[in-house]
JSON list of C-alpha atoms in Angstrom, two decimals:
[
{"chain": "J", "resi": 961, "resn": "MET", "atom": "CA", "xyz": [-0.18, 0.04, -0.29]},
{"chain": "J", "resi": 962, "resn": "LEU", "atom": "CA", "xyz": [2.88, 2.25, 0.55]},
{"chain": "J", "resi": 963, "resn": "VAL", "atom": "CA", "xyz": [4.34, 1.66, -2.89]},
{"chain": "J", "resi": 964, "resn": "ALA", "atom": "CA", "xyz": [0.63, 2.67, -4.17]},
{"chain": "J", "resi": 965, "resn": "LEU", "atom": "CA", "xyz": [0.69, 5.97, -2.04]},
{"chain": "J", "resi": 966, "resn": "ARG", "atom": "CA", "xyz": [4.11, 6.83, -3.50]},
{"chain": "J", "resi": 967, "resn": "ASP", "atom": "CA", "xyz": [3.09, 6.06, -7.05]},
{"chain": "J", "resi": 968, "resn": "TRP", "atom": "CA", "xyz": [-0.19, 8.28, -6.50]},
{"chain": "J", "resi": 969, "resn": "VAL", "atom": "CA", "xyz": [1.81, 11.24, -5.07]},
{"chain": "J", "resi": 970, "resn": "VAL", "atom": "CA", "xyz": [4.96, 10.86, -7.43]},
{"chain": "J", "resi": 971, "resn": "ASN", "atom": "CA", "xyz": [3.49, 9.56, -10.77]},
{"chain": "J", "resi": 972, "resn": "GLY", "atom": "CA", "xyz": [-0.32, 10.33, -10.32]},
{"chain": "J", "resi": 973, "resn": "HIS", "atom": "CA", "xyz": [-1.30, 6.69, -10.63]},
{"chain": "J", "resi": 974, "resn": "ARG", "atom": "CA", "xyz": [-4.66, 5.91, -8.83]},
{"chain": "J", "resi": 975, "resn": "PRO", "atom": "CA", "xyz": [-4.31, 3.97, -5.88]},
{"chain": "J", "resi": 976, "resn": "PRO", "atom": "CA", "xyz": [-6.23, 0.86, -5.01]},
{"chain": "J", "resi": 977, "resn": "HIS", "atom": "CA", "xyz": [-9.89, 1.59, -4.35]},
{"chain": "J", "resi": 978, "resn": "SER", "atom": "CA", "xyz": [-10.80, 2.08, -0.77]},
{"chain": "J", "resi": 979, "resn": "ARG", "atom": "CA", "xyz": [-12.47, -1.12, 0.84]},
{"chain": "J", "resi": 980, "resn": "TYR", "atom": "CA", "xyz": [-14.33, -0.67, 3.99]},
{"chain": "J", "resi": 981, "resn": "ALA", "atom": "CA", "xyz": [-17.51, -1.52, 5.48]},
{"chain": "J", "resi": 982, "resn": "THR", "atom": "CA", "xyz": [-20.26, 0.81, 5.05]},
{"chain": "J", "resi": 983, "resn": "LEU", "atom": "CA", "xyz": [-23.97, 1.27, 6.04]},
{"chain": "J", "resi": 984, "resn": "ARG", "atom": "CA", "xyz": [-24.92, 2.06, 2.44]},
{"chain": "J", "resi": 985, "resn": "GLY", "atom": "CA", "xyz": [-23.58, -1.37, 1.44]},
{"chain": "J", "resi": 986, "resn": "ARG", "atom": "CA", "xyz": [-25.17, -3.02, 4.22]},
{"chain": "J", "resi": 987, "resn": "THR", "atom": "CA", "xyz": [-21.77, -4.46, 4.96]},
{"chain": "J", "resi": 988, "resn": "LEU", "atom": "CA", "xyz": [-21.44, -2.26, 8.43]},
{"chain": "J", "resi": 989, "resn": "VAL", "atom": "CA", "xyz": [-24.56, -3.66, 10.53]},
{"chain": "J", "resi": 990, "resn": "PRO", "atom": "CA", "xyz": [-26.04, -3.27, 14.02]},
{"chain": "J", "resi": 991, "resn": "ALA", "atom": "CA", "xyz": [-24.85, -6.02, 16.04]},
{"chain": "J", "resi": 992, "resn": "HIS", "atom": "CA", "xyz": [-28.16, -8.14, 15.87]},
{"chain": "J", "resi": 993, "resn": "GLY", "atom": "CA", "xyz": [-27.88, -8.02, 12.13]},
{"chain": "J", "resi": 994, "resn": "VAL", "atom": "CA", "xyz": [-24.48, -9.84, 11.87]},
{"chain": "J", "resi": 995, "resn": "ARG", "atom": "CA", "xyz": [-25.14, -13.30, 10.11]},
{"chain": "J", "resi": 996, "resn": "PHE", "atom": "CA", "xyz": [-22.72, -15.11, 11.94]},
{"chain": "J", "resi": 997, "resn": "PRO", "atom": "CA", "xyz": [-22.77, -18.94, 11.43]},
{"chain": "J", "resi": 998, "resn": "SER", "atom": "CA", "xyz": [-24.01, -21.19, 14.15]},
{"chain": "J", "resi": 999, "resn": "ILE", "atom": "CA", "xyz": [-20.47, -23.01, 14.58]},
{"chain": "J", "resi": 1000, "resn": "PRO", "atom": "CA", "xyz": [-20.23, -25.75, 17.22]},
{"chain": "J", "resi": 1001, "resn": "GLY", "atom": "CA", "xyz": [-18.56, -24.88, 20.41]},
{"chain": "J", "resi": 1002, "resn": "VAL", "atom": "CA", "xyz": [-18.26, -21.16, 19.43]},
{"chain": "J", "resi": 1003, "resn": "THR", "atom": "CA", "xyz": [-20.30, -18.70, 21.32]},
{"chain": "J", "resi": 1004, "resn": "PHE", "atom": "CA", "xyz": [-21.32, -15.49, 19.26]},
{"chain": "J", "resi": 1005, "resn": "VAL", "atom": "CA", "xyz": [-22.57, -12.75, 21.59]},
{"chain": "J", "resi": 1006, "resn": "GLY", "atom": "CA", "xyz": [-23.36, -10.36, 18.92]},
{"chain": "J", "resi": 1007, "resn": "GLY", "atom": "CA", "xyz": [-21.46, -7.66, 19.97]},
{"chain": "J", "resi": 1008, "resn": "PHE", "atom": "CA", "xyz": [-18.17, -6.01, 20.58]},
{"chain": "J", "resi": 1009, "resn": "ASN", "atom": "CA", "xyz": [-16.69, -4.07, 23.69]},
{"chain": "J", "resi": 1010, "resn": "SER", "atom": "CA", "xyz": [-19.38, -1.10, 24.01]},
{"chain": "J", "resi": 1011, "resn": "ARG", "atom": "CA", "xyz": [-17.62, 2.08, 24.90]},
{"chain": "J", "resi": 1012, "resn": "GLN", "atom": "CA", "xyz": [-19.57, 5.04, 26.71]},
{"chain": "J", "resi": 1013, "resn": "VAL", "atom": "CA", "xyz": [-18.91, 8.59, 27.34]},
{"chain": "J", "resi": 1014, "resn": "LEU", "atom": "CA", "xyz": [-18.87, 9.27, 31.34]},
{"chain": "J", "resi": 1015, "resn": "ASP", "atom": "CA", "xyz": [-19.37, 12.37, 33.10]},
{"chain": "J", "resi": 1016, "resn": "ARG", "atom": "CA", "xyz": [-16.97, 12.05, 36.15]},
{"chain": "J", "resi": 1017, "resn": "GLY", "atom": "CA", "xyz": [-18.06, 15.25, 37.79]},
{"chain": "J", "resi": 1018, "resn": "ARG", "atom": "CA", "xyz": [-16.87, 18.97, 37.64]},
{"chain": "J", "resi": 1019, "resn": "ASP", "atom": "CA", "xyz": [-14.06, 18.47, 39.76]},
{"chain": "J", "resi": 1020, "resn": "PHE", "atom": "CA", "xyz": [-12.43, 15.81, 37.49]},
{"chain": "J", "resi": 1021, "resn": "ASP", "atom": "CA", "xyz": [-10.08, 16.95, 34.76]},
{"chain": "J", "resi": 1022, "resn": "ALA", "atom": "CA", "xyz": [-10.51, 15.03, 31.84]},
{"chain": "J", "resi": 1023, "resn": "GLN", "atom": "CA", "xyz": [-7.62, 16.49, 29.92]},
{"chain": "J", "resi": 1024, "resn": "ASP", "atom": "CA", "xyz": [-4.96, 15.18, 32.19]},
{"chain": "J", "resi": 1025, "resn": "ASP", "atom": "CA", "xyz": [-7.10, 12.33, 33.87]},
{"chain": "J", "resi": 1026, "resn": "SER", "atom": "CA", "xyz": [-6.98, 14.12, 37.48]},
{"chain": "J", "resi": 1027, "resn": "GLY", "atom": "CA", "xyz": [-9.17, 15.63, 40.24]},
{"chain": "J", "resi": 1028, "resn": "VAL", "atom": "CA", "xyz": [-11.78, 14.06, 42.36]},
{"chain": "J", "resi": 1029, "resn": "MET", "atom": "CA", "xyz": [-14.30, 11.97, 40.63]},
{"chain": "J", "resi": 1030, "resn": "ASP", "atom": "CA", "xyz": [-17.93, 11.50, 41.04]},
{"chain": "J", "resi": 1031, "resn": "GLU", "atom": "CA", "xyz": [-18.62, 7.69, 41.95]},
{"chain": "J", "resi": 1032, "resn": "PRO", "atom": "CA", "xyz": [-20.09, 6.14, 40.02]},
{"chain": "J", "resi": 1033, "resn": "PRO", "atom": "CA", "xyz": [-20.00, 8.34, 37.06]},
{"chain": "J", "resi": 1034, "resn": "ALA", "atom": "CA", "xyz": [-23.05, 9.37, 34.85]},
{"chain": "J", "resi": 1035, "resn": "VAL", "atom": "CA", "xyz": [-23.24, 7.72, 31.54]},
{"chain": "J", "resi": 1036, "resn": "ARG", "atom": "CA", "xyz": [-23.80, 10.78, 29.06]},
{"chain": "J", "resi": 1037, "resn": "TYR", "atom": "CA", "xyz": [-24.11, 8.25, 26.11]},
{"chain": "J", "resi": 1038, "resn": "THR", "atom": "CA", "xyz": [-23.01, 4.83, 24.55]},
{"chain": "J", "resi": 1039, "resn": "TYR", "atom": "CA", "xyz": [-21.48, 4.88, 21.42]},
{"chain": "J", "resi": 1040, "resn": "ARG", "atom": "CA", "xyz": [-23.72, 3.05, 18.71]},
{"chain": "J", "resi": 1041, "resn": "GLU", "atom": "CA", "xyz": [-22.41, -0.24, 17.98]},
{"chain": "J", "resi": 1042, "resn": "LEU", "atom": "CA", "xyz": [-21.77, -1.26, 14.24]},
{"chain": "J", "resi": 1043, "resn": "LEU", "atom": "CA", "xyz": [-20.05, -4.33, 13.17]},
{"chain": "J", "resi": 1044, "resn": "PRO", "atom": "CA", "xyz": [-18.80, -5.52, 9.94]},
{"chain": "J", "resi": 1045, "resn": "GLN", "atom": "CA", "xyz": [-20.95, -8.14, 8.08]},
{"chain": "J", "resi": 1046, "resn": "VAL", "atom": "CA", "xyz": [-19.74, -11.70, 7.74]},
{"chain": "J", "resi": 1047, "resn": "ASP", "atom": "CA", "xyz": [-19.88, -14.09, 4.89]},
{"chain": "J", "resi": 1048, "resn": "ALA", "atom": "CA", "xyz": [-21.11, -17.90, 5.39]},
{"chain": "J", "resi": 1049, "resn": "ASP", "atom": "CA", "xyz": [-17.82, -18.88, 7.02]},
{"chain": "J", "resi": 1050, "resn": "GLY", "atom": "CA", "xyz": [-18.03, -15.84, 9.47]},
{"chain": "J", "resi": 1051, "resn": "ASN", "atom": "CA", "xyz": [-15.22, -13.91, 7.64]},
{"chain": "J", "resi": 1052, "resn": "GLU", "atom": "CA", "xyz": [-15.87, -10.21, 7.10]},
{"chain": "J", "resi": 1053, "resn": "VAL", "atom": "CA", "xyz": [-16.84, -9.30, 3.73]},
{"chain": "J", "resi": 1054, "resn": "ASP", "atom": "CA", "xyz": [-15.44, -5.99, 3.36]},
{"chain": "J", "resi": 1055, "resn": "GLY", "atom": "CA", "xyz": [-11.94, -4.69, 3.85]},
{"chain": "J", "resi": 1056, "resn": "VAL", "atom": "CA", "xyz": [-8.65, -5.43, 2.24]},
{"chain": "J", "resi": 1057, "resn": "ARG", "atom": "CA", "xyz": [-9.12, -9.34, 1.98]},
{"chain": "J", "resi": 1058, "resn": "SER", "atom": "CA", "xyz": [-5.72, -11.04, 2.33]},
{"chain": "J", "resi": 1059, "resn": "THR", "atom": "CA", "xyz": [-4.98, -14.37, 0.60]},
{"chain": "J", "resi": 1060, "resn": "GLN", "atom": "CA", "xyz": [-6.05, -16.07, 4.02]},
{"chain": "J", "resi": 1061, "resn": "LEU", "atom": "CA", "xyz": [-9.42, -14.64, 3.46]},
{"chain": "J", "resi": 1062, "resn": "ARG", "atom": "CA", "xyz": [-9.87, -15.25, -0.20]},
{"chain": "J", "resi": 1063, "resn": "VAL", "atom": "CA", "xyz": [-8.98, -18.91, 0.12]},
{"chain": "J", "resi": 1064, "resn": "PRO", "atom": "CA", "xyz": [-9.74, -19.78, 3.67]},
{"chain": "J", "resi": 1065, "resn": "LEU", "atom": "CA", "xyz": [-8.75, -22.83, 5.85]},
{"chain": "J", "resi": 1066, "resn": "GLY", "atom": "CA", "xyz": [-11.28, -21.36, 8.85]},
{"chain": "J", "resi": 1067, "resn": "THR", "atom": "CA", "xyz": [-13.04, -18.29, 10.27]},
{"chain": "J", "resi": 1068, "resn": "TYR", "atom": "CA", "xyz": [-10.91, -15.45, 11.42]},
{"chain": "J", "resi": 1069, "resn": "SER", "atom": "CA", "xyz": [-12.87, -13.09, 13.70]},
{"chain": "J", "resi": 1070, "resn": "GLY", "atom": "CA", "xyz": [-11.76, -9.89, 15.18]},
{"chain": "J", "resi": 1071, "resn": "TRP", "atom": "CA", "xyz": [-13.35, -11.10, 18.61]},
{"chain": "J", "resi": 1072, "resn": "ASN", "atom": "CA", "xyz": [-13.15, -13.91, 21.15]},
{"chain": "J", "resi": 1073, "resn": "THR", "atom": "CA", "xyz": [-14.98, -14.89, 24.12]},
{"chain": "J", "resi": 1074, "resn": "ARG", "atom": "CA", "xyz": [-13.59, -15.77, 27.30]},
{"chain": "J", "resi": 1075, "resn": "ARG", "atom": "CA", "xyz": [-13.46, -19.50, 28.60]},
{"chain": "J", "resi": 1076, "resn": "VAL", "atom": "CA", "xyz": [-15.93, -21.23, 30.36]},
{"chain": "J", "resi": 1077, "resn": "ASN", "atom": "CA", "xyz": [-15.38, -20.64, 34.28]},
{"chain": "J", "resi": 1078, "resn": "PHE", "atom": "CA", "xyz": [-13.70, -17.53, 33.51]},
{"chain": "J", "resi": 1079, "resn": "GLY", "atom": "CA", "xyz": [-15.90, -14.98, 32.23]},
{"chain": "J", "resi": 1080, "resn": "ASN", "atom": "CA", "xyz": [-17.75, -16.56, 29.39]},
{"chain": "J", "resi": 1081, "resn": "PRO", "atom": "CA", "xyz": [-19.52, -15.30, 27.30]},
{"chain": "J", "resi": 1082, "resn": "ASP", "atom": "CA", "xyz": [-17.77, -11.65, 28.09]},
{"chain": "J", "resi": 1083, "resn": "LEU", "atom": "CA", "xyz": [-15.35, -10.66, 25.40]},
{"chain": "J", "resi": 1084, "resn": "CYS", "atom": "CA", "xyz": [-11.52, -10.68, 25.46]},
{"chain": "J", "resi": 1085, "resn": "ASP", "atom": "CA", "xyz": [-10.24, -7.16, 24.93]},
{"chain": "J", "resi": 1086, "resn": "LEU", "atom": "CA", "xyz": [-8.33, -7.06, 21.68]},
{"chain": "J", "resi": 1087, "resn": "SER", "atom": "CA", "xyz": [-8.24, -10.60, 21.03]},
{"chain": "J", "resi": 1088, "resn": "GLY", "atom": "CA", "xyz": [-9.39, -12.51, 17.87]},
{"chain": "J", "resi": 1089, "resn": "GLN", "atom": "CA", "xyz": [-9.62, -16.10, 16.98]},
{"chain": "J", "resi": 1090, "resn": "TYR", "atom": "CA", "xyz": [-9.08, -18.70, 14.41]},
{"chain": "J", "resi": 1091, "resn": "ILE", "atom": "CA", "xyz": [-11.94, -21.54, 14.16]},
{"chain": "J", "resi": 1092, "resn": "PRO", "atom": "CA", "xyz": [-10.47, -24.07, 11.55]},
{"chain": "J", "resi": 1093, "resn": "PHE", "atom": "CA", "xyz": [-12.64, -25.65, 8.96]},
{"chain": "J", "resi": 1094, "resn": "ALA", "atom": "CA", "xyz": [-13.11, -29.57, 9.24]},
{"chain": "J", "resi": 1095, "resn": "VAL", "atom": "CA", "xyz": [-10.83, -31.26, 6.76]},
{"chain": "J", "resi": 1096, "resn": "HIS", "atom": "CA", "xyz": [-13.29, -33.65, 5.70]},
{"chain": "J", "resi": 1097, "resn": "LYS", "atom": "CA", "xyz": [-17.03, -33.42, 5.14]},
{"chain": "J", "resi": 1098, "resn": "ALA", "atom": "CA", "xyz": [-17.52, -36.39, 7.72]},
{"chain": "J", "resi": 1099, "resn": "ASP", "atom": "CA", "xyz": [-15.89, -34.51, 10.47]},
{"chain": "J", "resi": 1100, "resn": "ARG", "atom": "CA", "xyz": [-18.16, -31.46, 10.08]},
{"chain": "J", "resi": 1101, "resn": "LYS", "atom": "CA", "xyz": [-20.56, -32.93, 13.13]},
{"chain": "J", "resi": 1102, "resn": "GLY", "atom": "CA", "xyz": [-23.14, -30.00, 12.81]},
{"chain": "J", "resi": 1103, "resn": "ASP", "atom": "CA", "xyz": [-20.58, -27.22, 11.44]},
{"chain": "J", "resi": 1104, "resn": "PRO", "atom": "CA", "xyz": [-22.57, -25.54, 8.44]},
{"chain": "J", "resi": 1105, "resn": "ARG", "atom": "CA", "xyz": [-19.13, -24.43, 7.16]},
{"chain": "J", "resi": 1106, "resn": "ARG", "atom": "CA", "xyz": [-17.92, -26.52, 4.06]},
{"chain": "J", "resi": 1107, "resn": "SER", "atom": "CA", "xyz": [-14.69, -28.65, 4.68]},
{"chain": "J", "resi": 1108, "resn": "VAL", "atom": "CA", "xyz": [-11.42, -28.05, 3.12]},
{"chain": "J", "resi": 1109, "resn": "GLU", "atom": "CA", "xyz": [-12.01, -31.16, 0.94]},
{"chain": "J", "resi": 1110, "resn": "GLU", "atom": "CA", "xyz": [-15.47, -29.77, -0.18]},
{"chain": "J", "resi": 1111, "resn": "ARG", "atom": "CA", "xyz": [-13.94, -26.38, -1.05]},
{"chain": "J", "resi": 1112, "resn": "TYR", "atom": "CA", "xyz": [-10.60, -27.52, -2.60]},
{"chain": "J", "resi": 1113, "resn": "GLY", "atom": "CA", "xyz": [-10.76, -31.12, -3.26]},
{"chain": "J", "resi": 1114, "resn": "SER", "atom": "CA", "xyz": [-7.09, -31.61, -2.91]},
{"chain": "J", "resi": 1115, "resn": "LYS", "atom": "CA", "xyz": [-3.73, -29.73, -2.19]},
{"chain": "J", "resi": 1116, "resn": "LYS", "atom": "CA", "xyz": [-3.41, -29.09, -5.79]},
{"chain": "J", "resi": 1117, "resn": "GLY", "atom": "CA", "xyz": [-6.95, -27.59, -5.73]},
{"chain": "J", "resi": 1118, "resn": "TYR", "atom": "CA", "xyz": [-6.09, -25.36, -2.75]},
{"chain": "J", "resi": 1119, "resn": "MET", "atom": "CA", "xyz": [-2.72, -24.25, -4.37]},
{"chain": "J", "resi": 1120, "resn": "ALA", "atom": "CA", "xyz": [-4.77, -23.29, -7.73]},
{"chain": "J", "resi": 1121, "resn": "ARG", "atom": "CA", "xyz": [-7.03, -20.99, -5.69]},
{"chain": "J", "resi": 1122, "resn": "VAL", "atom": "CA", "xyz": [-4.18, -19.62, -3.85]},
{"chain": "J", "resi": 1123, "resn": "MET", "atom": "CA", "xyz": [-2.33, -18.79, -7.23]},
{"chain": "J", "resi": 1124, "resn": "ALA", "atom": "CA", "xyz": [-5.34, -17.24, -8.67]},
{"chain": "J", "resi": 1125, "resn": "ALA", "atom": "CA", "xyz": [-5.83, -15.03, -5.35]},
{"chain": "J", "resi": 1126, "resn": "VAL", "atom": "CA", "xyz": [-2.33, -13.84, -5.53]},
{"chain": "J", "resi": 1127, "resn": "GLU", "atom": "CA", "xyz": [-2.60, -12.90, -8.90]},
{"chain": "J", "resi": 1128, "resn": "ASP", "atom": "CA", "xyz": [-5.85, -10.91, -8.25]},
{"chain": "J", "resi": 1129, "resn": "GLN", "atom": "CA", "xyz": [-4.17, -9.26, -5.37]},
{"chain": "J", "resi": 1130, "resn": "VAL", "atom": "CA", "xyz": [-1.14, -8.14, -7.38]},
{"chain": "J", "resi": 1131, "resn": "GLU", "atom": "CA", "xyz": [-3.38, -6.96, -10.30]},
{"chain": "J", "resi": 1132, "resn": "GLU", "atom": "CA", "xyz": [-5.35, -4.83, -7.68]},
{"chain": "J", "resi": 1133, "resn": "GLY", "atom": "CA", "xyz": [-2.45, -3.22, -6.43]},
{"chain": "J", "resi": 1134, "resn": "LEU", "atom": "CA", "xyz": [-2.73, -4.88, -2.83]},
{"chain": "J", "resi": 1135, "resn": "LEU", "atom": "CA", "xyz": [0.39, -7.15, -2.99]},
{"chain": "J", "resi": 1136, "resn": "LEU", "atom": "CA", "xyz": [3.73, -6.64, -4.21]},
{"chain": "J", "resi": 1137, "resn": "PRO", "atom": "CA", "xyz": [5.20, -9.48, -6.61]},
{"chain": "J", "resi": 1138, "resn": "ASP", "atom": "CA", "xyz": [7.98, -10.38, -3.95]},
{"chain": "J", "resi": 1139, "resn": "ASP", "atom": "CA", "xyz": [5.23, -10.81, -1.35]},
{"chain": "J", "resi": 1140, "resn": "ALA", "atom": "CA", "xyz": [3.20, -12.86, -3.60]},
{"chain": "J", "resi": 1141, "resn": "ALA", "atom": "CA", "xyz": [6.09, -15.37, -4.20]},
{"chain": "J", "resi": 1142, "resn": "THR", "atom": "CA", "xyz": [6.63, -15.40, -0.25]},
{"chain": "J", "resi": 1143, "resn": "ILE", "atom": "CA", "xyz": [2.78, -16.37, 0.15]},
{"chain": "J", "resi": 1144, "resn": "ILE", "atom": "CA", "xyz": [3.04, -19.04, -2.54]},
{"chain": "J", "resi": 1145, "resn": "THR", "atom": "CA", "xyz": [6.19, -20.65, -0.87]},
{"chain": "J", "resi": 1146, "resn": "GLN", "atom": "CA", "xyz": [4.40, -20.36, 2.44]},
{"chain": "J", "resi": 1147, "resn": "GLU", "atom": "CA", "xyz": [0.94, -21.88, 1.21]},
{"chain": "J", "resi": 1148, "resn": "MET", "atom": "CA", "xyz": [2.96, -24.67, -0.71]},
{"chain": "J", "resi": 1149, "resn": "ALA", "atom": "CA", "xyz": [4.70, -25.67, 2.83]},
{"chain": "J", "resi": 1150, "resn": "ARG", "atom": "CA", "xyz": [1.25, -25.59, 4.75]},
{"chain": "J", "resi": 1151, "resn": "ASN", "atom": "CA", "xyz": [-0.35, -28.93, 5.82]},
{"chain": "J", "resi": 1152, "resn": "ILE", "atom": "CA", "xyz": [-4.04, -28.44, 4.89]},
{"chain": "J", "resi": 1153, "resn": "GLY", "atom": "CA", "xyz": [-4.68, -32.13, 5.93]},
{"chain": "J", "resi": 1154, "resn": "LEU", "atom": "CA", "xyz": [-5.14, -33.27, 2.09]},
{"chain": "J", "resi": 1155, "resn": "PRO", "atom": "CA", "xyz": [-2.79, -34.79, -0.37]}
]
């Protein structure tokens, strides 16, 4: 992206199109509108960590975080909570989609819940999670997401999809050719559970 920025400033080449979730595109939605799949063993709480604007009283200086606070502080308002919409795999549909999202082996979420007996279903601040797909259809056990085998058939099929995704990213100006070669090498070495 920095190369694209430089080319835009120095040579007048247009940068890649912006890719972010929007209300208009219905890819930025209220928490209750996120269509997260029902994955066995995963608790989707339908929200992120809410934030509020608090009034700590007139004797508290919010600029330097000092003074005497009123306890409990008064809640002035809660920020509207909007979340990115997800696809059938639970991966966000907008944004700059990496090769791992274009050719997924699992769900990559920007949130995670605490473990049972330690605050579940509260969210872990700033922690995401990876939920791998079953390798074979028979292993899905109620998981609505297609298995690795159903998606790609074989390691060769997986690599064909990786190659196409990497080529698209280079063409879109989102990936440098050197980085594309690195990703291809890494994915060739990855064990996806299929021959």
